[in-house]
Amino acid sequence: MVHGSKPEDVQQEAEGLQILRNLGVKMAWMLKNIQAGKAAGVPAPVLDEPRQMTNFIR
């Protein structure tokens, strides 16, 4: 998400840093919701469909 040839270059990559901050906030929100769902007795989804594998090289 962030680019630079030196570690200090990364601090100037404003867009990449913003994306990473937003991702962290959204992940924390999701973990809190999962925890709240478990505490409320909401069952986790069951994936009963077989996995489909696709070869993109044709």
mmCIF file of N, CA, C and O in Angstrom:
data_model
loop_
_atom_site.group_PDB
_atom_site.id
_atom_site.type_symbol
_atom_site.label_atom_id
_atom_site.label_comp_id
_atom_site.label_asym_id
_atom_site.label_seq_id
_atom_site.Cartn_x
_atom_site.Cartn_y
_atom_site.Cartn_z
ATOM 1 N N MET A 1 0.803 -1.183 0.000
ATOM 2 C CA MET A 1 0.000 0.000 0.000
ATOM 3 C C MET A 1 0.856 1.261 0.000
ATOM 4 O O MET A 1 0.418 2.273 -0.477
ATOM 5 N N VAL A 2 2.015 1.199 0.599
ATOM 6 C CA VAL A 2 2.882 2.375 0.613
ATOM 7 C C VAL A 2 4.155 2.046 -0.148
ATOM 8 O O VAL A 2 4.597 0.919 -0.178
ATOM 9 N N HIS A 3 4.725 3.069 -0.771
ATOM 10 C CA HIS A 3 5.891 2.854 -1.616
ATOM 11 C C HIS A 3 6.989 3.848 -1.260
ATOM 12 O O HIS A 3 6.719 4.946 -0.792
ATOM 13 N N GLY A 4 8.208 3.453 -1.508
ATOM 14 C CA GLY A 4 9.346 4.321 -1.321
ATOM 15 C C GLY A 4 10.623 3.508 -1.370
ATOM 16 O O GLY A 4 10.640 2.332 -1.029
ATOM 17 N N SER A 5 11.701 4.140 -1.778
ATOM 18 C CA SER A 5 12.975 3.426 -1.835
ATOM 19 C C SER A 5 13.702 3.484 -0.499
ATOM 20 O O SER A 5 14.615 2.704 -0.254
ATOM 21 N N LYS A 6 13.272 4.390 0.388
ATOM 22 C CA LYS A 6 13.858 4.510 1.729
ATOM 23 C C LYS A 6 12.715 4.552 2.739
ATOM 24 O O LYS A 6 11.606 4.992 2.408
ATOM 25 N N PRO A 7 12.968 4.128 3.974
ATOM 26 C CA PRO A 7 11.895 4.151 4.984
ATOM 27 C C PRO A 7 11.263 5.527 5.161
ATOM 28 O O PRO A 7 10.045 5.634 5.345
ATOM 29 N N GLU A 8 12.048 6.589 5.068
ATOM 30 C CA GLU A 8 11.475 7.929 5.250
ATOM 31 C C GLU A 8 10.590 8.348 4.074
ATOM 32 O O GLU A 8 9.738 9.227 4.213
ATOM 33 N N ASP A 9 10.751 7.710 2.916
ATOM 34 C CA ASP A 9 9.887 7.994 1.765
ATOM 35 C C ASP A 9 8.446 7.566 2.046
ATOM 36 O O ASP A 9 7.503 8.177 1.551
ATOM 37 N N VAL A 10 8.303 6.513 2.837
ATOM 38 C CA VAL A 10 6.978 5.983 3.132
ATOM 39 C C VAL A 10 6.135 7.029 3.857
ATOM 40 O O VAL A 10 4.931 7.133 3.625
ATOM 41 N N GLN A 11 6.732 7.824 4.724
ATOM 42 C CA GLN A 11 5.992 8.832 5.478
ATOM 43 C C GLN A 11 5.392 9.914 4.574
ATOM 44 O O GLN A 11 4.478 10.612 4.971
ATOM 45 N N GLN A 12 5.899 10.044 3.370
ATOM 46 C CA GLN A 12 5.382 11.035 2.435
ATOM 47 C C GLN A 12 4.303 10.456 1.518
ATOM 48 O O GLN A 12 3.701 11.175 0.741
ATOM 49 N N GLU A 13 4.046 9.192 1.619
ATOM 50 C CA GLU A 13 3.045 8.496 0.791
ATOM 51 C C GLU A 13 1.685 8.640 1.470
ATOM 52 O O GLU A 13 1.149 7.725 2.084
ATOM 53 N N ALA A 14 1.093 9.847 1.377
ATOM 54 C CA ALA A 14 -0.125 10.192 2.116
ATOM 55 C C ALA A 14 -1.304 9.280 1.770
ATOM 56 O O ALA A 14 -2.039 8.843 2.666
ATOM 57 N N GLU A 15 -1.501 8.988 0.508
ATOM 58 C CA GLU A 15 -2.647 8.175 0.113
ATOM 59 C C GLU A 15 -2.533 6.757 0.675
ATOM 60 O O GLU A 15 -3.492 6.209 1.230
ATOM 61 N N GLY A 16 -1.364 6.159 0.549
ATOM 62 C CA GLY A 16 -1.161 4.800 1.061
ATOM 63 C C GLY A 16 -1.331 4.732 2.566
ATOM 64 O O GLY A 16 -1.932 3.793 3.092
ATOM 65 N N LEU A 17 -0.807 5.730 3.286
ATOM 66 C CA LEU A 17 -0.957 5.753 4.737
ATOM 67 C C LEU A 17 -2.417 5.916 5.143
ATOM 68 O O LEU A 17 -2.879 5.296 6.099
ATOM 69 N N GLN A 18 -3.165 6.734 4.404
ATOM 70 C CA GLN A 18 -4.586 6.906 4.686
ATOM 71 C C GLN A 18 -5.337 5.593 4.469
ATOM 72 O O GLN A 18 -6.201 5.220 5.265
ATOM 73 N N ILE A 19 -5.018 4.890 3.405
ATOM 74 C CA ILE A 19 -5.664 3.604 3.124
ATOM 75 C C ILE A 19 -5.397 2.623 4.261
ATOM 76 O O ILE A 19 -6.304 1.924 4.724
ATOM 77 N N LEU A 20 -4.152 2.579 4.751
ATOM 78 C CA LEU A 20 -3.819 1.653 5.834
ATOM 79 C C LEU A 20 -4.522 2.037 7.130
ATOM 80 O O LEU A 20 -4.991 1.163 7.870
ATOM 81 N N ARG A 21 -4.620 3.337 7.433
ATOM 82 C CA ARG A 21 -5.347 3.771 8.637
ATOM 83 C C ARG A 21 -6.820 3.382 8.537
ATOM 84 O O ARG A 21 -7.401 2.857 9.496
ATOM 85 N N ASN A 22 -7.433 3.642 7.378
ATOM 86 C CA ASN A 22 -8.837 3.283 7.182
ATOM 87 C C ASN A 22 -9.054 1.778 7.301
ATOM 88 O O ASN A 22 -10.041 1.326 7.888
ATOM 89 N N LEU A 23 -8.142 1.000 6.752
ATOM 90 C CA LEU A 23 -8.243 -0.446 6.848
ATOM 91 C C LEU A 23 -8.194 -0.898 8.305
ATOM 92 O O LEU A 23 -8.972 -1.746 8.736
ATOM 93 N N GLY A 24 -7.297 -0.307 9.091
ATOM 94 C CA GLY A 24 -7.191 -0.652 10.510
ATOM 95 C C GLY A 24 -8.465 -0.335 11.267
ATOM 96 O O GLY A 24 -8.940 -1.137 12.089
ATOM 97 N N VAL A 25 -9.052 0.823 11.005
ATOM 98 C CA VAL A 25 -10.300 1.212 11.674
ATOM 99 C C VAL A 25 -11.425 0.246 11.301
ATOM 100 O O VAL A 25 -12.190 -0.209 12.158
ATOM 101 N N LYS A 26 -11.526 -0.098 10.027
ATOM 102 C CA LYS A 26 -12.589 -0.993 9.570
ATOM 103 C C LYS A 26 -12.400 -2.408 10.108
ATOM 104 O O LYS A 26 -13.382 -3.081 10.455
ATOM 105 N N MET A 27 -11.159 -2.866 10.214
ATOM 106 C CA MET A 27 -10.902 -4.198 10.766
ATOM 107 C C MET A 27 -11.269 -4.243 12.246
ATOM 108 O O MET A 27 -11.853 -5.220 12.723
ATOM 109 N N ALA A 28 -10.924 -3.177 12.992
ATOM 110 C CA ALA A 28 -11.281 -3.117 14.409
ATOM 111 C C ALA A 28 -12.798 -3.134 14.580
ATOM 112 O O ALA A 28 -13.328 -3.819 15.466
ATOM 113 N N TRP A 29 -13.520 -2.398 13.722
ATOM 114 C CA TRP A 29 -14.979 -2.376 13.769
ATOM 115 C C TRP A 29 -15.546 -3.779 13.509
ATOM 116 O O TRP A 29 -16.459 -4.225 14.199
ATOM 117 N N MET A 30 -14.988 -4.455 12.522
ATOM 118 C CA MET A 30 -15.467 -5.797 12.184
ATOM 119 C C MET A 30 -15.232 -6.769 13.338
ATOM 120 O O MET A 30 -16.112 -7.566 13.690
ATOM 121 N N LEU A 31 -14.062 -6.701 13.971
ATOM 122 C CA LEU A 31 -13.775 -7.593 15.094
ATOM 123 C C LEU A 31 -14.728 -7.335 16.259
ATOM 124 O O LEU A 31 -15.185 -8.276 16.924
ATOM 125 N N LYS A 32 -15.056 -6.076 16.527
ATOM 126 C CA LYS A 32 -16.005 -5.744 17.590
ATOM 127 C C LYS A 32 -17.387 -6.293 17.266
ATOM 128 O O LYS A 32 -18.101 -6.784 18.150
ATOM 129 N N ASN A 33 -17.782 -6.230 15.993
ATOM 130 C CA ASN A 33 -19.084 -6.756 15.588
ATOM 131 C C ASN A 33 -19.137 -8.279 15.686
ATOM 132 O O ASN A 33 -20.156 -8.840 16.081
ATOM 133 N N ILE A 34 -18.063 -8.935 15.350
ATOM 134 C CA ILE A 34 -18.011 -10.396 15.478
ATOM 135 C C ILE A 34 -18.134 -10.780 16.944
ATOM 136 O O ILE A 34 -18.890 -11.694 17.305
ATOM 137 N N GLN A 35 -17.415 -10.074 17.812
ATOM 138 C CA GLN A 35 -17.465 -10.346 19.246
ATOM 139 C C GLN A 35 -18.876 -10.094 19.798
ATOM 140 O O GLN A 35 -19.401 -10.898 20.565
ATOM 141 N N ALA A 36 -19.501 -9.005 19.382
ATOM 142 C CA ALA A 36 -20.855 -8.690 19.834
ATOM 143 C C ALA A 36 -21.851 -9.751 19.348
ATOM 144 O O ALA A 36 -22.769 -10.136 20.073
ATOM 145 N N GLY A 37 -21.669 -10.210 18.127
ATOM 146 C CA GLY A 37 -22.543 -11.255 17.598
ATOM 147 C C GLY A 37 -22.418 -12.550 18.372
ATOM 148 O O GLY A 37 -23.422 -13.194 18.694
ATOM 149 N N LYS A 38 -21.202 -12.930 18.703
ATOM 150 C CA LYS A 38 -21.000 -14.145 19.499
ATOM 151 C C LYS A 38 -21.644 -13.997 20.870
ATOM 152 O O LYS A 38 -22.284 -14.927 21.362
ATOM 153 N N ALA A 39 -21.478 -12.824 21.499
ATOM 154 C CA ALA A 39 -22.056 -12.586 22.824
ATOM 155 C C ALA A 39 -23.581 -12.615 22.774
ATOM 156 O O ALA A 39 -24.226 -13.004 23.748
ATOM 157 N N ALA A 40 -24.169 -12.231 21.649
ATOM 158 C CA ALA A 40 -25.625 -12.221 21.505
ATOM 159 C C ALA A 40 -26.165 -13.562 21.017
ATOM 160 O O ALA A 40 -27.372 -13.717 20.838
ATOM 161 N N GLY A 41 -25.283 -14.525 20.769
ATOM 162 C CA GLY A 41 -25.723 -15.844 20.331
ATOM 163 C C GLY A 41 -25.993 -15.954 18.847
ATOM 164 O O GLY A 41 -26.673 -16.885 18.413
ATOM 165 N N VAL A 42 -25.492 -15.025 18.067
ATOM 166 C CA VAL A 42 -25.681 -15.084 16.621
ATOM 167 C C VAL A 42 -24.701 -16.111 16.053
ATOM 168 O O VAL A 42 -23.494 -15.982 16.244
ATOM 169 N N PRO A 43 -25.197 -17.135 15.374
ATOM 170 C CA PRO A 43 -24.290 -18.170 14.853
ATOM 171 C C PRO A 43 -23.467 -17.655 13.670
ATOM 172 O O PRO A 43 -23.922 -16.809 12.902
ATOM 173 N N ALA A 44 -22.284 -18.187 13.554
ATOM 174 C CA ALA A 44 -21.427 -17.858 12.417
ATOM 175 C C ALA A 44 -22.005 -18.479 11.156
ATOM 176 O O ALA A 44 -22.663 -19.523 11.219
ATOM 177 N N PRO A 45 -21.798 -17.857 10.007
ATOM 178 C CA PRO A 45 -22.328 -18.449 8.772
ATOM 179 C C PRO A 45 -21.649 -19.783 8.464
ATOM 180 O O PRO A 45 -20.471 -19.975 8.764
ATOM 181 N N VAL A 46 -22.426 -20.678 7.893
ATOM 182 C CA VAL A 46 -21.907 -21.988 7.507
ATOM 183 C C VAL A 46 -21.731 -21.989 5.995
ATOM 184 O O VAL A 46 -22.677 -21.738 5.252
ATOM 185 N N LEU A 47 -20.532 -22.273 5.553
ATOM 186 C CA LEU A 47 -20.250 -22.324 4.117
ATOM 187 C C LEU A 47 -20.326 -23.787 3.680
ATOM 188 O O LEU A 47 -19.397 -24.551 3.880
ATOM 189 N N ASP A 48 -21.471 -24.162 3.111
ATOM 190 C CA ASP A 48 -21.677 -25.550 2.723
ATOM 191 C C ASP A 48 -21.520 -25.768 1.217
ATOM 192 O O ASP A 48 -21.760 -26.847 0.719
ATOM 193 N N GLU A 49 -21.100 -24.739 0.515
ATOM 194 C CA GLU A 49 -20.921 -24.839 -0.929
ATOM 195 C C GLU A 49 -19.466 -25.209 -1.226
ATOM 196 O O GLU A 49 -18.556 -24.641 -0.648
ATOM 197 N N PRO A 50 -19.236 -26.174 -2.129
ATOM 198 C CA PRO A 50 -17.850 -26.537 -2.439
ATOM 199 C C PRO A 50 -17.097 -25.379 -3.094
ATOM 200 O O PRO A 50 -17.677 -24.575 -3.827
ATOM 201 N N ARG A 51 -15.820 -25.294 -2.811
ATOM 202 C CA ARG A 51 -14.992 -24.223 -3.352
ATOM 203 C C ARG A 51 -14.810 -24.395 -4.855
ATOM 204 O O ARG A 51 -14.521 -25.487 -5.340
ATOM 205 N N GLN A 52 -14.968 -23.327 -5.585
ATOM 206 C CA GLN A 52 -14.782 -23.309 -7.038
ATOM 207 C C GLN A 52 -13.391 -22.789 -7.348
ATOM 208 O O GLN A 52 -13.051 -21.675 -6.964
ATOM 209 N N MET A 53 -12.588 -23.560 -8.014
ATOM 210 C CA MET A 53 -11.243 -23.154 -8.418
ATOM 211 C C MET A 53 -11.269 -22.769 -9.885
ATOM 212 O O MET A 53 -11.790 -23.505 -10.717
ATOM 213 N N THR A 54 -10.741 -21.588 -10.197
ATOM 214 C CA THR A 54 -10.726 -21.095 -11.570
ATOM 215 C C THR A 54 -9.294 -20.868 -12.007
ATOM 216 O O THR A 54 -8.502 -20.284 -11.269
ATOM 217 N N ASN A 55 -8.954 -21.297 -13.190
ATOM 218 C CA ASN A 55 -7.640 -21.061 -13.756
ATOM 219 C C ASN A 55 -7.756 -19.860 -14.677
ATOM 220 O O ASN A 55 -8.416 -19.902 -15.708
ATOM 221 N N PHE A 56 -7.119 -18.748 -14.309
ATOM 222 C CA PHE A 56 -7.223 -17.534 -15.114
ATOM 223 C C PHE A 56 -6.287 -17.541 -16.321
ATOM 224 O O PHE A 56 -6.355 -16.674 -17.169
ATOM 225 N N ILE A 57 -5.410 -18.509 -16.385
ATOM 226 C CA ILE A 57 -4.510 -18.618 -17.538
ATOM 227 C C ILE A 57 -5.180 -19.559 -18.537
ATOM 228 O O ILE A 57 -5.314 -20.744 -18.308
ATOM 229 N N ARG A 58 -5.617 -19.010 -19.645
ATOM 230 C CA ARG A 58 -6.337 -19.827 -20.618
ATOM 231 C C ARG A 58 -5.674 -19.774 -21.947
ATOM 232 O O ARG A 58 -5.132 -18.894 -22.416
#
